[in-house]
Amino acid sequence: MTASTRTFGLEAIAEIFQQAKDENRAAFLPYFPIGYPDYDTSLDAIAAMAEVGVDGFEIGVPFSDPLADGPTVQAATQKSLENGTTVKTCLQAVHKLRERGITQPMLMMSYANPLVAYGSEQFVIDAKAAGADGLIVPDLPPEEAAYFADACAREGMALVFFLAPTSNDARIQLVAENARGFIYVVSLTGITGARDALPADLSQTIANIRRLTDTPLVLGFGISTPEHARMMNSLVDGFIVGSAMVRAAKEGVDAVGKLAAELRNSLG
Amino acid sequence: MANYLKQGASVPDERGYYGDFGGRFVPETIIPALDELMAAYEEAVDDPAFVEELLHLQKTYTGRPTPVTFAKRLTEHLGGAKVYLKREDLAHTGAHKINNALGQALLAKRMGKQRVIAETGAGQHGVASATAAALLGLDCHVYMGEVDIARQQPNVFRMRLLGAEVIPVSSGSQTLKDAINEAMRDWVTNVRSTFYLLGSALGPHPYPKMVRDFQSVIGHEARQQIQEEAGQLPDVCIACVGGGSNAIGLFHAFRDDQDVDLIGVEAGGYGVDTDKHAARFGNLNISRPGILHGTRSYVMQTEDGQIMETHSISAGLDYPSIGPEHAYLRSLERAYYTSATDEETLEAFQMLSQLEGIIPALESSHAVAEVIKRAPTMPKDSVILVNLSGRGDKDLDTVIKALEG
Ligand SMILES: Cc1ncc(COP(=O)(O)O)c(C=O)c1O
């Protein structure tokens, strides 16, 4: 299937949550940065994960000062920049992945500055043209997102906002009103990085948010093992695994595919 | 002294914007903390007990008001405008940074946050934070880039002596920008227990406003003092601009005096036409409005939106962005910005030392360098007020190396 014949954007994202729900499981959306350990290998890693049936992707666009990221992603995106990765080559990567027949939704994940430097509206248009379905920008809360929000609404693209254990009802409501596609729930106060244990108050955090919105909730930060993944089925609509995938990539594309398969299979 | 924290200003608006600049571009996790900080700050400045405690410490601990000194021999040497120095170098800990650190530390205490984190470039803000923390019994952790640790050794020792933990930052350019990244990561992680004591007029709202207000004591005093000493308002106010706190602290009191020119001096490094400087307004080919550390302002960046590594002989000005209110004042043409190269700065450093017996910080020497260029072109009855933001003891190693090398 090519980009032109698959469902796209918000609709494609809604479909993966529906499908996961029908199968009584959470959707699995791994993160992977373009350009790490090098450009071609990053595409192969994403293809390997697509192969084992992950539900969608967070496609990392590197930024020099990733202040929501821990050491693993920092080092990987730094390497990617040293390899010459740009916003443009990341969009080309999405196009290439679509040409390779990958149909899962892809959300571009970066920080505000590189996207604003590219041109917020132009980025949304070009990302759509390349075959992406949405945007995730951790330093862009809803009240600062007007330019992106207008463009995403016009183009039918998802625009994901975050909630955290610190979010009060007013923030939950604001994010719920503005989120397009899903809400990214940060599991803990902190930065990205694989952790051995998830926080004890996680179900409370989720229940708090669930009380106020029906929008799909996707949990991220710290999730790294099949045990964690299994917990997600009863907790949220989907989850993101980033640092653990990046760490696996040190051992090669096969290790990435293997970890993705393990996580996917643990969901049942 | 009057409550200078409440000198009126039309900016920022309630979203933290100064015209097109400012805002809060931060991870959602810390937005509630920024809301809490804003509420606590507004409550504090309306509480006479808080204001009184701050003013009392300024007077009996920091040594305020700092004097305004007529630089007689420098004035004669330059042969033009009369040059007056606002002596922030005489404030306790040797720089203006203490004005803000004390204010924020008092606020931290009021909010019941025992753990305080800070970033530092030159080490002056780190020392000021460590000092305020020692005074008020708070735990202080200071992030500092490895490059800056190497070039500001005396301040690293001072922070440790004061009981603070100095945490070396080895990511990126290992300077102020990276120290702020790490401090923000710490804050996101420990947000419930921790107060982020940010050291310049940058970062997400309300920091640029809060830091400006705490630093506005500089101009509040100086506006009075210069009229007593010179018998008039200055024709020109000059200050160096890193993040922009000493400059905005001086400018704030003069912003409605339309006849007073406000001049900010950025770090020109090897020259603004090279790629080794930190003049955010000096070369608009490589500096554009963008987003760094939670605020929208001018940012030195590649075409692809990656933040550039900057260079300055002074660690305190070595930063790729600038406080949003400076971008706003520039857009209004209310303030003007220029730069001084490393070489001009070293000359100014020596000239002030030899003619006035005052060894300025390398940061402040940038402002003095602009005085050296500008004073001779002005009439003898005109007045320049320059903010001597800090003293130069911390820079002796750097200067010795630069002069010998
Ligand atoms: C003495 C002195 N002046 C100026 C600065 C620059 O900071 P700002 O622009 O916030 O005043 C520093 C920063 O470390 C400093 O130590």
XYZ file of C-alpha atoms and ligand atoms in Angstrom:
689
model
C 0.000 0.000 0.000
C 1.298 3.519 -0.676
C 0.775 6.726 1.190
C -2.016 7.782 -1.128
C -4.219 4.763 -0.528
C -3.918 4.315 3.209
C -6.167 6.210 5.594
C -4.301 9.124 6.984
C -3.859 11.571 9.854
C -6.427 11.709 12.619
C -8.452 8.993 11.023
C -5.548 6.560 10.801
C -4.674 7.256 14.413
C -8.253 6.680 15.545
C -8.182 3.344 13.723
C -5.207 1.976 15.624
C -6.850 2.694 18.954
C -10.051 1.086 17.762
C -8.213 -1.970 16.566
C -6.253 -2.297 19.802
C -9.467 -1.908 21.754
C -11.145 -4.623 19.696
C -8.236 -6.850 20.608
C -8.424 -5.917 24.295
C -4.939 -4.486 24.365
C -3.066 -1.210 24.362
C -1.568 0.171 21.157
C 2.226 0.162 20.995
C 3.947 3.187 19.469
C 7.734 3.010 19.618
C 9.908 6.116 19.305
C 12.976 6.130 17.122
C 15.203 9.039 16.062
C 16.066 9.465 12.405
C 19.822 9.457 11.811
C 20.826 7.142 14.649
C 23.145 5.307 14.575
C 23.134 6.489 10.966
C 20.467 7.488 8.501
C 19.980 4.188 6.656
C 20.119 2.089 9.813
C 17.461 4.230 11.480
C 15.120 3.550 8.558
C 15.899 -0.160 8.743
C 15.184 -0.142 12.481
C 11.790 1.457 11.920
C 11.044 -1.004 9.127
C 11.981 -3.900 11.419
C 9.529 -2.638 14.043
C 6.814 -2.201 11.405
C 7.424 -5.777 10.344
C 6.611 -7.193 13.792
C 3.309 -5.327 13.942
C 3.768 -2.265 16.127
C 0.786 0.078 15.865
C 2.455 3.365 15.014
C 5.609 5.435 15.368
C 6.995 8.510 16.987
C 9.596 9.649 14.479
C 12.338 11.603 16.268
C 13.633 14.766 14.611
C 16.841 15.679 16.466
C 17.312 18.971 18.305
C 20.548 20.264 19.800
C 19.004 21.066 23.210
C 16.434 18.368 24.027
C 15.506 19.399 27.547
C 12.792 16.789 28.056
C 15.156 13.946 27.167
C 17.402 11.807 29.316
C 20.964 10.687 28.500
C 20.024 7.851 26.077
C 17.976 9.965 23.686
C 20.289 12.961 24.156
C 23.281 10.940 23.022
C 21.408 9.384 20.096
C 20.030 12.657 18.747
C 23.424 14.317 19.228
C 24.972 11.550 17.123
C 22.224 12.021 14.576
C 22.997 15.733 14.272
C 26.685 14.941 13.871
C 25.639 12.616 11.055
C 24.082 15.617 9.298
C 20.407 14.898 9.940
C 18.099 17.873 9.322
C 14.352 18.482 9.540
C 14.263 18.043 5.783
C 16.062 14.689 5.777
C 13.685 13.502 8.518
C 10.712 14.312 6.303
C 12.445 12.524 3.433
C 12.875 9.544 5.752
C 9.124 9.350 6.296
C 8.604 9.478 2.547
C 11.107 6.650 2.055
C 9.431 4.567 4.751
C 6.076 4.997 3.003
C 7.703 3.951 -0.275
C 8.910 0.843 1.492
C 5.287 0.012 2.184
C 5.044 0.922 5.845
C 1.455 1.876 6.608
C 1.395 2.508 10.354
C 0.726 6.084 11.517
C 3.827 8.188 12.060
C 3.965 11.243 14.294
C 6.867 13.653 13.968
C 8.412 14.301 17.366
C 10.675 17.305 17.830
C 11.094 20.502 19.846
C 9.534 23.827 18.977
C 12.616 25.608 17.635
C 13.586 23.416 14.655
C 9.954 23.283 13.543
C 9.456 27.033 13.938
C 12.738 27.619 12.073
C 11.412 25.429 9.246
C 8.133 27.350 9.330
C 5.344 25.967 11.500
C 2.693 25.923 8.797
C 5.078 24.730 6.095
C 6.253 21.943 8.346
C 2.728 20.647 8.817
C 2.079 20.766 5.067
C 5.371 19.089 4.164
C 5.025 16.475 6.899
C 1.623 15.548 5.535
C 2.983 15.384 2.002
C 5.814 13.116 3.185
C 3.282 10.733 4.726
C 3.284 11.724 8.404
C 0.072 11.810 10.411
C 0.745 14.216 13.227
C 3.080 16.129 15.509
C 4.364 15.738 19.062
C 6.267 18.696 20.512
C 7.119 18.434 24.220
C 7.943 22.115 24.750
C 4.753 23.324 23.108
C 1.829 23.514 25.546
C -1.610 24.265 24.041
C -1.491 27.981 24.823
C 1.645 28.403 22.677
C 0.563 26.113 19.842
C -1.821 28.323 17.864
C 0.139 28.305 14.574
C 0.602 24.558 14.614
C -2.971 23.945 15.750
C -4.494 25.929 12.887
C -2.349 24.191 10.303
C -2.986 20.736 11.769
C -6.733 21.345 11.845
C -6.698 22.444 8.218
C -4.586 19.480 7.100
C -6.318 16.808 9.186
C -3.148 16.099 11.155
C -2.901 15.051 14.794
C -1.404 17.440 17.333
C -0.527 15.734 20.568
C -0.269 17.552 23.893
C 1.051 16.265 27.187
C -0.275 15.718 30.675
C 1.807 14.859 33.726
C 1.342 13.666 37.309
C 1.480 17.362 38.276
C -1.435 18.342 36.014
C -4.441 19.773 37.839
C -8.028 19.671 36.589
C -7.721 22.991 34.779
C -4.692 21.749 32.819
C -6.368 18.413 32.074
C -9.386 20.223 30.687
C -7.285 22.618 28.597
C -5.234 19.792 27.102
C -8.314 17.634 26.506
C -10.028 20.470 24.653
C -7.041 21.029 22.384
C -5.609 17.552 21.842
C -6.014 16.054 18.372
C -5.406 12.293 18.070
C -4.394 11.395 21.591
C -2.983 12.769 24.820
C 0.573 11.877 25.772
C 0.587 11.095 29.479
C 3.996 11.371 31.094
C 4.251 8.539 33.624
C 6.392 10.425 36.114
C 7.832 13.833 36.860
C 11.028 13.605 34.879
C 12.737 13.187 31.541
C 12.798 10.317 29.066
C 14.771 7.202 29.918
C 14.221 3.514 30.566
C 13.384 2.707 34.198
C 13.192 -0.561 36.085
C 9.961 0.241 37.857
C 7.023 2.435 36.942
C 5.727 4.831 39.582
C 3.361 3.425 42.208
C 0.758 6.172 41.755
C 0.430 5.578 38.011
C -3.123 4.247 38.046
C -4.174 7.231 40.157
C -2.624 9.647 37.640
C -4.452 7.924 34.789
C -7.769 7.736 36.646
C -7.557 11.447 37.380
C -7.233 12.246 33.708
C -9.719 9.620 32.549
C -12.339 11.226 34.782
C -12.258 14.334 32.591
C -11.733 13.125 29.025
C -12.508 10.352 26.526
C -9.559 11.181 24.288
C -7.172 8.205 23.933
C -4.407 8.276 26.532
C -0.936 7.144 25.558
C 1.579 6.626 28.329
C 5.287 7.320 27.926
C 8.578 7.827 29.842
C 10.250 4.878 31.515
C 8.408 1.984 29.866
C 10.975 -0.580 28.775
C 10.068 -4.220 29.563
C 7.403 -6.758 28.515
C 6.136 -6.660 32.135
C 5.590 -2.907 31.826
C 3.895 -3.386 28.450
C 1.514 -5.989 29.820
C 0.431 -3.556 32.533
C -0.587 -1.077 29.819
C -3.472 -3.210 28.521
C -5.658 -2.446 31.485
C -4.337 1.037 32.112
C -4.257 3.117 28.921
C -5.112 3.155 25.219
C -1.526 3.070 24.121
C 2.090 3.458 25.197
C 5.378 4.731 23.879
C 8.779 3.120 24.294
C 11.760 5.278 23.353
C 15.014 4.940 25.245
C 14.777 1.143 25.370
C 14.480 1.008 21.551
C 17.423 3.367 21.156
C 19.453 1.291 23.574
C 18.634 -1.870 21.607
C 19.835 -0.172 18.428
C 23.373 -0.249 19.838
C 23.282 -3.993 19.192
C 21.857 -3.578 15.720
C 18.625 -3.573 13.761
C 17.829 -7.169 14.687
C 17.870 -6.319 18.383
C 15.413 -3.483 17.775
C 13.069 -5.800 15.874
C 13.404 -8.441 18.571
C 12.592 -6.063 21.428
C 9.644 -4.620 19.476
C 8.328 -8.156 18.897
C 8.696 -9.046 22.567
C 6.841 -5.933 23.660
C 4.165 -6.400 21.032
C 3.672 -10.088 21.842
C 3.441 -9.433 25.568
C 0.209 -7.519 24.853
C -1.523 -10.669 23.662
C 13.481 52.607 50.255
C 10.276 52.334 48.290
C 8.985 49.023 47.004
C 10.820 48.976 43.681
C 9.316 45.576 42.890
C 6.129 47.284 41.843
C 7.440 49.944 39.468
C 4.766 49.948 36.823
C 5.316 48.497 33.367
C 2.918 47.622 30.595
C 4.753 44.363 29.900
C 4.563 41.453 30.179
C 0.907 40.651 29.495
C -0.800 37.908 31.480
C 0.630 35.239 29.156
C 4.140 36.482 29.793
C 4.562 38.209 26.448
C 6.603 41.312 25.700
C 5.177 42.133 22.294
C 6.045 39.086 20.180
C 8.554 37.758 22.682
C 8.377 35.681 25.850
C 5.767 33.049 26.709
C 6.088 29.633 28.299
C 7.484 26.979 25.969
C 8.107 24.257 28.518
C 7.138 20.653 29.174
C 3.661 20.321 30.655
C 5.105 18.828 33.858
C 6.388 22.202 35.046
C 3.500 24.414 33.915
C 1.686 23.977 37.246
C 4.949 24.901 39.007
C 5.201 28.099 36.945
C 1.593 28.932 37.841
C 2.349 28.295 41.495
C 5.487 30.436 41.308
C 3.628 33.281 39.664
C 0.902 33.245 42.294
C 3.413 33.072 45.140
C 5.448 35.916 43.671
C 2.450 38.183 43.206
C 1.332 37.496 46.739
C 4.815 38.125 48.123
C 5.335 41.517 46.509
C 2.003 42.608 47.955
C 3.004 41.431 51.414
C 4.735 44.251 53.342
C 6.521 41.696 55.536
C 8.179 40.049 52.523
C 9.193 43.355 50.991
C 10.515 44.627 54.303
C 12.613 41.523 54.844
C 14.113 41.825 51.365
C 14.861 45.523 51.752
C 16.368 44.957 55.173
C 18.682 42.256 53.825
C 19.597 44.443 50.850
C 20.672 47.120 53.279
C 22.323 45.139 56.064
C 23.632 42.102 54.178
C 24.170 43.013 50.525
C 25.330 46.529 51.348
C 22.804 48.478 49.320
C 22.515 51.075 48.069
C 25.676 50.551 46.064
C 27.281 53.896 45.207
C 27.461 55.755 41.936
C 31.088 56.793 41.361
C 32.272 59.588 39.086
C 35.098 58.123 36.952
C 37.165 61.290 36.882
C 40.383 60.056 35.314
C 38.596 57.905 32.765
C 36.460 60.905 31.834
C 39.538 63.095 31.399
C 41.320 60.401 29.428
C 38.422 59.962 27.014
C 37.866 63.724 26.725
C 34.092 63.718 26.258
C 31.035 62.810 28.288
C 31.269 62.529 32.065
C 31.318 58.858 33.005
C 29.590 57.562 36.125
C 29.756 53.975 37.361
C 26.929 52.191 39.148
C 28.942 50.038 41.518
C 27.272 46.608 41.546
C 30.799 45.245 41.955
C 30.549 46.458 45.565
C 27.450 44.414 46.353
C 28.110 41.406 48.569
C 29.522 38.506 46.496
C 30.810 40.968 43.920
C 28.062 41.271 41.346
C 24.453 42.281 40.784
C 23.406 38.618 40.806
C 22.802 38.725 44.569
C 19.836 41.108 44.095
C 17.882 38.424 42.293
C 19.247 35.446 44.220
C 18.216 36.871 47.578
C 14.756 37.748 46.295
C 14.133 34.317 44.833
C 15.630 32.497 47.820
C 13.284 34.375 50.139
C 10.444 33.350 47.865
C 11.592 29.707 47.915
C 11.588 29.782 51.685
C 8.147 31.374 51.729
C 6.869 28.620 49.410
C 8.315 25.951 51.701
C 10.791 24.643 49.106
C 13.907 23.500 50.894
C 15.823 22.395 47.816
C 17.100 25.097 45.486
C 18.769 24.546 42.110
C 20.533 27.083 39.933
C 22.582 27.283 36.764
C 25.649 29.402 36.402
C 27.974 30.610 33.670
C 30.562 32.916 35.184
C 29.799 31.428 38.565
C 28.496 34.739 39.921
C 24.892 33.603 39.973
C 25.988 30.278 41.445
C 27.907 32.077 44.188
C 24.985 34.433 44.828
C 22.564 31.488 45.032
C 24.889 29.518 47.312
C 25.237 32.608 49.490
C 21.506 33.238 49.745
C 20.949 29.539 50.449
C 23.535 29.577 53.244
C 21.964 32.690 54.717
C 18.461 31.222 54.679
C 19.335 27.602 55.429
C 18.370 26.081 52.061
C 20.065 23.197 50.179
C 21.683 24.508 47.027
C 22.757 22.612 43.886
C 24.408 24.506 41.057
C 24.749 23.258 37.471
C 27.826 24.534 35.682
C 29.360 23.623 32.308
C 32.789 21.966 32.372
C 34.266 24.726 30.208
C 33.059 27.345 32.656
C 34.271 25.322 35.638
C 37.735 25.422 34.108
C 37.728 29.162 33.433
C 36.042 30.330 36.649
C 37.827 28.187 39.244
C 37.718 30.705 42.108
C 33.934 30.794 41.939
C 33.725 27.001 41.983
C 35.693 26.992 45.246
C 33.537 29.765 46.651
C 30.317 27.845 45.939
C 31.699 24.715 47.604
C 32.884 26.713 50.611
C 29.396 28.141 50.922
C 28.035 24.640 51.190
C 26.575 24.265 47.698
C 27.011 21.243 45.487
C 28.490 22.118 42.084
C 27.320 19.665 39.420
C 29.524 19.618 36.306
C 27.668 19.559 32.972
C 29.468 17.773 30.167
C 26.808 17.910 27.442
C 26.826 20.209 24.401
C 29.087 23.239 24.547
C 29.552 22.748 28.310
C 28.682 26.370 29.013
C 25.714 28.328 30.356
C 23.205 27.019 27.783
C 23.908 23.431 28.759
C 23.838 24.240 32.471
C 20.316 25.627 31.972
C 19.295 22.448 30.097
C 20.461 20.323 33.017
C 18.855 22.571 35.630
C 15.550 22.350 33.734
C 15.838 18.555 33.572
C 16.410 18.502 37.319
C 13.435 20.786 37.854
C 11.134 18.634 35.707
C 12.208 15.643 37.785
C 12.057 17.179 41.266
C 9.464 19.837 40.605
C 7.407 19.188 43.709
C 10.236 19.721 46.182
C 12.490 22.072 44.290
C 12.698 25.785 43.575
C 14.525 26.721 40.369
C 16.484 29.870 41.148
C 17.064 31.122 37.592
C 19.838 33.667 37.246
C 18.934 35.971 34.396
C 15.970 37.689 32.786
C 15.226 34.711 30.554
C 13.383 31.402 30.665
C 9.621 30.845 30.822
C 7.231 33.386 32.311
C 7.294 34.556 35.115
C 11.100 34.404 35.322
C 11.938 37.311 32.983
C 9.547 39.561 34.892
C 10.499 38.356 38.352
C 14.232 38.688 37.674
C 13.704 42.139 36.174
C 11.754 43.248 39.214
C 14.378 42.001 41.667
C 17.168 43.629 39.604
C 15.293 46.884 39.101
C 16.761 48.011 42.426
C 19.841 48.948 40.353
C 18.110 51.586 38.257
C 15.813 52.601 41.074
C 18.826 53.647 43.146
C 20.928 54.913 40.266
C 18.263 57.249 38.892
C 18.221 59.087 42.209
C 21.985 58.951 42.722
C 22.963 60.247 39.295
C 20.759 63.283 39.780
C 22.500 63.978 43.070
C 26.003 63.416 41.683
C 25.678 64.811 38.156
C 22.744 67.144 38.702
C 20.834 65.608 35.836
C 19.536 62.392 34.347
C 22.072 60.552 32.220
C 22.070 61.055 28.462
C 22.996 57.424 28.040
C 22.735 54.285 30.176
C 25.045 51.435 29.207
C 25.072 47.833 30.417
C 26.395 44.503 29.193
C 23.821 41.921 28.138
C 24.186 38.204 28.680
C 20.717 36.934 29.495
C 19.986 40.541 30.235
C 19.371 40.905 33.969
C 21.801 43.662 34.938
C 20.835 45.623 31.830
C 17.086 45.350 32.377
C 17.664 46.098 36.075
C 19.300 49.392 35.103
C 17.010 50.241 32.176
C 13.726 49.635 33.946
C 13.754 52.832 35.990
C 14.608 54.924 32.915
C 12.201 53.435 30.412
C 9.820 56.397 30.569
C 12.641 58.966 30.385
C 12.498 59.320 26.633
C 15.645 61.489 26.504
C 17.756 58.798 28.142
C 19.282 56.454 25.560
C 19.520 52.833 26.670
C 22.416 50.828 25.228
C 23.002 47.103 25.717
C 26.399 45.636 24.889
C 26.626 42.045 23.726
C 29.673 39.801 23.508
C 31.373 40.389 20.147
C 33.921 37.591 20.674
C 36.275 37.485 17.685
C 33.931 39.828 15.788
C 30.270 39.594 14.837
C 31.155 38.610 11.253
C 32.863 35.446 12.507
C 30.967 32.524 14.009
C 32.706 33.047 17.338
C 30.637 35.511 19.334
C 27.423 35.802 21.337
C 25.902 38.932 19.769
C 22.290 37.870 19.290
C 21.460 41.218 17.703
C 24.880 41.613 16.068
C 24.480 39.360 13.065
C 20.933 38.676 11.973
C 22.087 36.110 9.422
C 22.668 33.645 12.219
C 20.274 34.989 14.824
C 16.514 34.960 14.411
C 13.467 34.856 16.632
C 13.212 31.321 17.966
C 12.575 29.346 21.099
C 15.148 28.378 23.677
C 14.764 27.562 27.362
C 11.081 28.248 27.450
C 10.948 31.681 25.881
C 10.612 33.193 22.422
C 13.382 35.653 21.657
C 16.341 36.060 19.330
C 18.351 32.852 19.167
C 21.643 32.152 17.432
C 20.881 29.096 15.357
C 21.662 27.233 12.190
C 19.342 27.404 9.210
C 17.929 24.091 10.464
C 16.979 25.512 13.861
C 19.818 23.907 15.830
C 21.200 26.146 18.562
C 24.694 27.413 17.823
C 27.635 27.247 20.152
C 28.691 30.737 21.095
C 31.977 32.254 22.136
C 32.907 35.008 24.532
C 35.941 35.701 26.666
C 33.426 36.216 29.470
C 31.479 33.178 30.606
C 28.542 35.314 31.770
C 27.786 36.611 28.264
C 28.422 33.333 26.461
C 24.792 32.458 25.716
C 22.966 32.015 22.378
C 19.710 33.740 23.342
C 18.730 36.944 25.115
C 15.956 37.831 27.547
C 12.640 38.476 25.749
C 12.194 41.986 27.115
C 15.393 43.072 25.361
C 14.043 41.767 22.057
C 10.923 43.809 22.782
C 12.765 47.022 23.739
C 14.833 46.643 20.581
C 11.734 46.153 18.429
C 10.312 49.386 19.875
C 13.658 51.112 19.329
C 13.510 52.071 22.993
C 16.869 50.409 23.576
C 19.799 49.912 21.198
C 22.239 47.055 21.166
C 25.850 46.907 20.113
C 28.782 44.658 20.893
C 32.381 44.683 22.091
C 34.984 42.179 20.940
C 37.170 40.150 23.287
C 40.065 42.448 22.402
C 38.163 45.663 23.113
C 36.958 44.106 26.350
C 40.496 43.304 27.513
C 41.550 46.878 26.774
C 38.612 48.223 28.765
C 39.394 45.826 31.620
C 42.916 47.240 31.869
C 41.957 50.851 31.329
C 39.422 50.916 34.159
C 41.855 49.098 36.446
C 44.657 51.583 35.770
C 42.684 54.821 35.650
C 40.154 54.201 38.402
C 41.571 51.482 40.626
C 38.577 49.309 39.867
C 39.057 45.844 38.378
C 35.826 45.101 36.519
C 34.371 41.703 35.631
C 34.995 40.750 32.010
C 31.220 40.920 31.482
C 31.088 44.493 32.777
C 34.214 45.341 30.756
C 32.068 44.980 27.631
C 29.972 47.908 28.847
C 33.124 49.878 29.640
C 34.405 49.168 26.113
C 31.308 50.876 24.727
C 31.974 53.854 27.008
C 35.481 54.095 25.563
C 34.046 54.242 22.037
C 31.176 56.552 22.808
C 32.322 59.085 25.429
C 34.830 60.880 23.160
C 32.078 61.549 20.603
C 29.816 63.223 23.169
C 29.901 66.789 24.556
C 31.738 67.416 27.827
C 28.589 68.339 29.692
C 26.826 65.108 28.778
C 26.538 62.180 31.155
C 27.012 58.444 30.707
C 25.852 56.045 33.412
C 27.417 52.622 33.042
C 26.455 49.594 35.070
C 29.545 48.020 36.550
C 27.756 44.730 37.052
C 30.582 42.927 38.852
C 34.177 42.859 39.964
C 36.943 41.097 38.099
C 38.715 38.956 40.688
C 37.150 35.830 39.210
C 38.633 36.667 35.796
C 42.292 37.169 36.662
C 43.329 33.752 35.303
C 41.557 34.317 32.001
C 43.005 37.788 31.615
C 46.546 36.727 32.507
C 46.355 33.940 29.919
C 44.877 36.230 27.270
C 47.465 38.950 27.841
C 50.392 36.544 27.882
C 49.121 34.293 25.098
C 29.350 40.401 36.554
C 28.352 39.923 35.572
N 27.804 40.802 34.723
C 26.899 40.418 33.803
C 26.523 39.104 33.664
C 25.569 38.736 32.574
O 24.304 38.406 32.994
P 23.069 39.376 32.800
O 23.002 39.746 31.350
O 21.912 38.575 33.245
O 23.292 40.563 33.638
C 27.065 38.138 34.533
C 26.660 36.722 34.427
O 27.207 35.824 34.943
C 28.006 38.568 35.502
O 28.562 37.684 36.339
